[in-house]
Short mmCIF file of C-alpha atoms in Angstrom, two decimals:
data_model
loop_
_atom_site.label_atom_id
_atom_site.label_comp_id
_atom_site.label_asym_id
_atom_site.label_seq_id
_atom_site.Cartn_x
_atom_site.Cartn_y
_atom_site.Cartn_z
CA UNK A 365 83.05 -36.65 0.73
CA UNK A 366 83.71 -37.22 -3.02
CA UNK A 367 84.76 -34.99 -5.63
CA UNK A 368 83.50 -31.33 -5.85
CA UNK A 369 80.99 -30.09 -3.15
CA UNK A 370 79.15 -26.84 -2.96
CA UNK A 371 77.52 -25.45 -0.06
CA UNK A 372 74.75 -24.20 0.30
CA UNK A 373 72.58 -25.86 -2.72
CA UNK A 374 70.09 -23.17 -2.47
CA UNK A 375 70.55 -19.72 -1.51
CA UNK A 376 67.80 -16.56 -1.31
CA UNK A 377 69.07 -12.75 -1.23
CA UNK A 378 68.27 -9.83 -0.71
CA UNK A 379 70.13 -7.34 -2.97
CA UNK A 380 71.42 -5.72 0.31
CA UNK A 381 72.59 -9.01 1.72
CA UNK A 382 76.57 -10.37 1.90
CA UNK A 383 76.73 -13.74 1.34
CA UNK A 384 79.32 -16.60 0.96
CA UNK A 385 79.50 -19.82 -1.43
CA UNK A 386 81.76 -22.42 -0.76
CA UNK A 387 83.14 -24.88 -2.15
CA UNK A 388 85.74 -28.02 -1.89
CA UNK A 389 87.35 -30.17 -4.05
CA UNK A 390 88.71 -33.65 -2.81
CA UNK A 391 90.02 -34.85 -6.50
CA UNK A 392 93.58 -33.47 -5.67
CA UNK A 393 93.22 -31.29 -8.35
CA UNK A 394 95.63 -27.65 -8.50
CA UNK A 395 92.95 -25.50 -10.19
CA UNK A 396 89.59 -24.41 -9.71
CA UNK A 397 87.24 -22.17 -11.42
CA UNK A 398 83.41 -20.25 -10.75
CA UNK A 399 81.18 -20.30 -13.37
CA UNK A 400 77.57 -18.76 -13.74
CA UNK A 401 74.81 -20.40 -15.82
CA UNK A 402 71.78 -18.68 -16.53
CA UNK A 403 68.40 -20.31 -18.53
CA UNK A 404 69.12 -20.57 -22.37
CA UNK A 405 72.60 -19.47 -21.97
CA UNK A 406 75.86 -21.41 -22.18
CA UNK A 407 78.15 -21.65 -19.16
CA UNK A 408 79.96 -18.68 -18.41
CA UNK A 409 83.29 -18.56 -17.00
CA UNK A 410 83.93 -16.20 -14.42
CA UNK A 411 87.20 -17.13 -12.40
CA UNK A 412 90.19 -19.37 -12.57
CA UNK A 413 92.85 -20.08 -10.09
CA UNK A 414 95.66 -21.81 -10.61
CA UNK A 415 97.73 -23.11 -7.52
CA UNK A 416 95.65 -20.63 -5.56
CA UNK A 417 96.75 -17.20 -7.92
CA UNK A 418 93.96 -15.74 -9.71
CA UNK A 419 94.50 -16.26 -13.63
CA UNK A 420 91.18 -15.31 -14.71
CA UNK A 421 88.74 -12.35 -14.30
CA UNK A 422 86.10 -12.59 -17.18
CA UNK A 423 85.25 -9.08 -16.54
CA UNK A 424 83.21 -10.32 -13.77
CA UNK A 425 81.78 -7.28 -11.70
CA UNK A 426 82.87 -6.40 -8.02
CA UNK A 427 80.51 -7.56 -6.44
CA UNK A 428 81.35 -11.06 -6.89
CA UNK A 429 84.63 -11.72 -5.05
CA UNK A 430 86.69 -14.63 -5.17
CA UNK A 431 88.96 -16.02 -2.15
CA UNK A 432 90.72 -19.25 -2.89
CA UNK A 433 93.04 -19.89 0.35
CA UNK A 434 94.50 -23.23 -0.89
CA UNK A 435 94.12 -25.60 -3.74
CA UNK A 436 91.52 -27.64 -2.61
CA UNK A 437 88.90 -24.14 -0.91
CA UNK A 438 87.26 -21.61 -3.10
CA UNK A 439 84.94 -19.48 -1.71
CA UNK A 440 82.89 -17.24 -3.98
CA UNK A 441 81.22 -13.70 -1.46
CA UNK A 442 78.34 -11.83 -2.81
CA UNK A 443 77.23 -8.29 -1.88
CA UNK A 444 74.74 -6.34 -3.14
CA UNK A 445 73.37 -8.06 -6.23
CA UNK A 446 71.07 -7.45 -8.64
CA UNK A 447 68.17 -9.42 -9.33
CA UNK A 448 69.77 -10.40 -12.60
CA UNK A 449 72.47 -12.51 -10.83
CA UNK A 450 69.80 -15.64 -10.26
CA UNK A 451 71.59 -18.33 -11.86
CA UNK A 452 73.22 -21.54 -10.71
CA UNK A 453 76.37 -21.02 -10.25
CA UNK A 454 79.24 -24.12 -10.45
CA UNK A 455 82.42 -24.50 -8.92
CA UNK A 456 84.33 -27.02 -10.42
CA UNK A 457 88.37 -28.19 -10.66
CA UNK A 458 91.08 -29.56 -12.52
CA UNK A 459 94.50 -30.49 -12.77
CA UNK A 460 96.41 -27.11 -14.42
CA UNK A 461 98.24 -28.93 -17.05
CA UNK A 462 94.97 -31.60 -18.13
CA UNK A 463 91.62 -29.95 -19.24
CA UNK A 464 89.38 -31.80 -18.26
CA UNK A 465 87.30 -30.37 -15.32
CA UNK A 466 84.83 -31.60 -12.85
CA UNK A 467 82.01 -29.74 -11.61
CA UNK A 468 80.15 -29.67 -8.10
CA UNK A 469 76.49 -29.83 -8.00
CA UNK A 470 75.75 -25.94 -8.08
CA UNK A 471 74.23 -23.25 -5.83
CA UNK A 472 70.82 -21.94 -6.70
CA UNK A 473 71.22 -18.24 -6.18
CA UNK A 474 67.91 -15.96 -6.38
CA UNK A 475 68.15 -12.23 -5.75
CA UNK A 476 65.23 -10.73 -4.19
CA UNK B 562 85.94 -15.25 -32.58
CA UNK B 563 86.08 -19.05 -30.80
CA UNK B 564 82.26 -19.96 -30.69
CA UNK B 565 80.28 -23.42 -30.24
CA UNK B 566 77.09 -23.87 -31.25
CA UNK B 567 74.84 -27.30 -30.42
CA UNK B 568 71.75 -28.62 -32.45
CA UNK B 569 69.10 -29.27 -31.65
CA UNK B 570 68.23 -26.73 -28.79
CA UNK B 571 65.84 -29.83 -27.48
CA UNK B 572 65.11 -33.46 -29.19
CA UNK B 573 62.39 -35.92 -28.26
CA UNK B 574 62.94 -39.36 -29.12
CA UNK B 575 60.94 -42.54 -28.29
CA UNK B 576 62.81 -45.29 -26.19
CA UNK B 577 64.73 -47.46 -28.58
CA UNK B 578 64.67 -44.47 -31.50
CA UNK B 579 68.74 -43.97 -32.37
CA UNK B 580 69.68 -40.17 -33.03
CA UNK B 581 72.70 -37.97 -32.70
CA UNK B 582 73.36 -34.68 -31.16
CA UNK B 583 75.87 -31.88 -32.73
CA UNK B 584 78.07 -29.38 -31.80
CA UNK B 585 80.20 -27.37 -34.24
CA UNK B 586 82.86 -24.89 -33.45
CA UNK B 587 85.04 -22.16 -34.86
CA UNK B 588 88.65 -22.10 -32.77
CA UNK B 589 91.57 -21.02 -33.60
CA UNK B 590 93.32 -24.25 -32.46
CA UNK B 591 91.56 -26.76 -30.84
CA UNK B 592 93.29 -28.56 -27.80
CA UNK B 593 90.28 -30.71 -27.00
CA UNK B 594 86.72 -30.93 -27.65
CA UNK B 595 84.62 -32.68 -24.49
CA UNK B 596 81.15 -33.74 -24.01
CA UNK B 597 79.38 -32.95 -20.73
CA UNK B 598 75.63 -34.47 -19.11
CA UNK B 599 73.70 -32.52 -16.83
CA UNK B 600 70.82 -33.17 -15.22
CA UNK B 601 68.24 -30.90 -13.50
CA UNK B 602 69.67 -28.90 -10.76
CA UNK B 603 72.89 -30.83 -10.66
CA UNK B 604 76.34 -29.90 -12.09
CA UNK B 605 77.38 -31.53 -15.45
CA UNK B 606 78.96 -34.94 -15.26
CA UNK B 607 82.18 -35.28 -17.58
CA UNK B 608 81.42 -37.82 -20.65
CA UNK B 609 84.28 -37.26 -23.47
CA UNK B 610 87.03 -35.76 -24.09
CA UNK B 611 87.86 -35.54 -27.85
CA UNK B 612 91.52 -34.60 -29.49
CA UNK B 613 92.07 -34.83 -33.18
CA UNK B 614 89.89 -35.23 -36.37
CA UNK B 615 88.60 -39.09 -36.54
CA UNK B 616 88.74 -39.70 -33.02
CA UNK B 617 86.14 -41.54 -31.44
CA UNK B 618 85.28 -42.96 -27.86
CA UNK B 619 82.25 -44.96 -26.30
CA UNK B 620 80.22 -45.74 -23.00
CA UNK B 621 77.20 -47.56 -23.26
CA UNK B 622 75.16 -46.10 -25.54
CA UNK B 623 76.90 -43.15 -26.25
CA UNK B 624 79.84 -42.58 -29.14
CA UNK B 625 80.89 -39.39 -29.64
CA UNK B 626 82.91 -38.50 -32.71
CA UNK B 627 85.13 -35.79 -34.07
CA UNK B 628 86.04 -33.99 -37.42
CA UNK B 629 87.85 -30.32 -38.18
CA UNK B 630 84.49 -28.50 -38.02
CA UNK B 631 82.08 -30.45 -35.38
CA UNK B 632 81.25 -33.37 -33.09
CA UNK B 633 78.46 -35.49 -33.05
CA UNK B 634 77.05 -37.48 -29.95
CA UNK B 635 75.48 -40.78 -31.21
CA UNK B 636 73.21 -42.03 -29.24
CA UNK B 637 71.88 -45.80 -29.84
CA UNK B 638 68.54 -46.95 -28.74
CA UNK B 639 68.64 -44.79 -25.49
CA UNK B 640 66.14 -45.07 -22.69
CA UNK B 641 64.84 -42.94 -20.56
CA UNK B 642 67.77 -42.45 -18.36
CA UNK B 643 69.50 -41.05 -20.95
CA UNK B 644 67.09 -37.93 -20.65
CA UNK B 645 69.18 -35.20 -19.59
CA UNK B 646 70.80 -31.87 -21.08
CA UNK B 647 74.29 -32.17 -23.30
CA UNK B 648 76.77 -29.90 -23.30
CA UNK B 649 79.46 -29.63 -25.67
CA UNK B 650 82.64 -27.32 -24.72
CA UNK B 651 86.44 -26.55 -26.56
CA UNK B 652 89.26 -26.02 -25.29
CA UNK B 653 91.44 -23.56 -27.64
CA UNK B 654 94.93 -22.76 -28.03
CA UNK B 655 94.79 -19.01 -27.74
CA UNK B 656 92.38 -17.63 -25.32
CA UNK B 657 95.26 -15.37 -23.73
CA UNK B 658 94.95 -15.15 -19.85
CA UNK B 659 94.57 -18.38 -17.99
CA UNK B 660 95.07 -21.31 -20.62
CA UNK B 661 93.22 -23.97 -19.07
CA UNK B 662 89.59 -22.10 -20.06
CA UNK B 663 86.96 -23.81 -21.83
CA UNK B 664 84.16 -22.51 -23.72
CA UNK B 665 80.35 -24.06 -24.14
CA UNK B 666 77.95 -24.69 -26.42
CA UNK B 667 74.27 -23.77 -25.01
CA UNK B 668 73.57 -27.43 -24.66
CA UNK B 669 70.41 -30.00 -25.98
CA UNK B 670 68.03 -30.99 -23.92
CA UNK B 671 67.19 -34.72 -24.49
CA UNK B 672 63.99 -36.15 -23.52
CA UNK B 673 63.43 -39.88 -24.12
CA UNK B 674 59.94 -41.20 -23.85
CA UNK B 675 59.12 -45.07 -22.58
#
């Protein structure tokens, strides 16, 4: 595997449901971040970690919570949603100190 | 407030037909300005990254270009490969939090035509 994977690529909810999204970087990079993007909207940052430490929370409700257990994992759970979370939502990863960042392909969320 | 804005929302050009995207911004500092392609249902591919007024850089038939207020992507004679969604994002100097966060523009969606 190259670069930044996401698993799964699709993903169907119910708004009772706990779910995981997962994803790996293999760029050697020491930060990683979740964003959502919704239709007609620009991407919206949601997390950032930083050598695994949270530096980020974009006011991002609870029931989105991020686990990043080393530099190259992040892991994104979902419980209870509202139909309003469908979106894609990107992982993608950096090196701290350069900007530039590098996004995996997405998971297609949709909350029955 | 640190905002980006991209124009056209969507642009249809004929294979061959030269045009250029933009993207202006208001920052209070700007560290970097960087152009992004994404195609449906996949994450956007990196392009250009952008640092001071003047600046330029190339691939194929893409330049993008830089001044104190906005960036423009030229694109030259494209095909229809080139049909995809661009996104424009900045990187600022005072976000406060985590410093490596970048904001985006709502993107142009680019269809070329054979």
């Amino acid at each position: 595997e190259t670069g930044v994977t996401q698993t799964p690529r699709h993903l169907v909810m119910g708004m009772t449901n706990k779910k995981s999204l997962k994803c790996e970087q293999h760029l050697g990079h020491n930060a990683m971040y979740w964003y959502k993007q919704s239709a007609k909207k620009p991407l919206e940052l949601m997390f950032v970690y930083n050598f695994k430490e949270q530096t980020e929370n974009n006011s991002v409700p609870s029931r989105f919570s991020p686990e990043c257990p080393n530099s190259s994992h992040l892991f994104l759970h979902l419980h209870t949603l509202q139909p309003e979370d469908s979106a894609l939502y990107l992982c993608a990863s950096s090196q701290v100190e350069k900007e530039t960042q590098y996004f995996g392909p997405g998971t297609r969320l949709l909350v029955l | 407030e640190d905002q980006v804005t991209q124009s056209p929302e969507a642009l249809r050009l004929q294979e061959g037909e030269s045009s250029s995207l933009n993207c202006s911004y208001t920052v209070s500092g700007l560290r970097g300005l960087f152009w992004y392609r994404q195609d449906p249902g996949k994450g956007p591919e990196f392009l250009f990254t952008l640092y001071s007024a003047g600046e330029e850089k190339e691939k194929e038939r893409l330049k993008a270009t830089l001044t104190k207020k906005e960036s423009f992507l030229h694109i030259t004679a494209p095909k229809p490969e080139d049909s995809a969604t661009y996104l424009c994002a900045v990187h600022a100097l005072n976000y406060g939090g985590a410093t490596n966060k970048l904001i985006f523009g709502t993107g142009t969606l680019l269809a070329v035509q054979p």
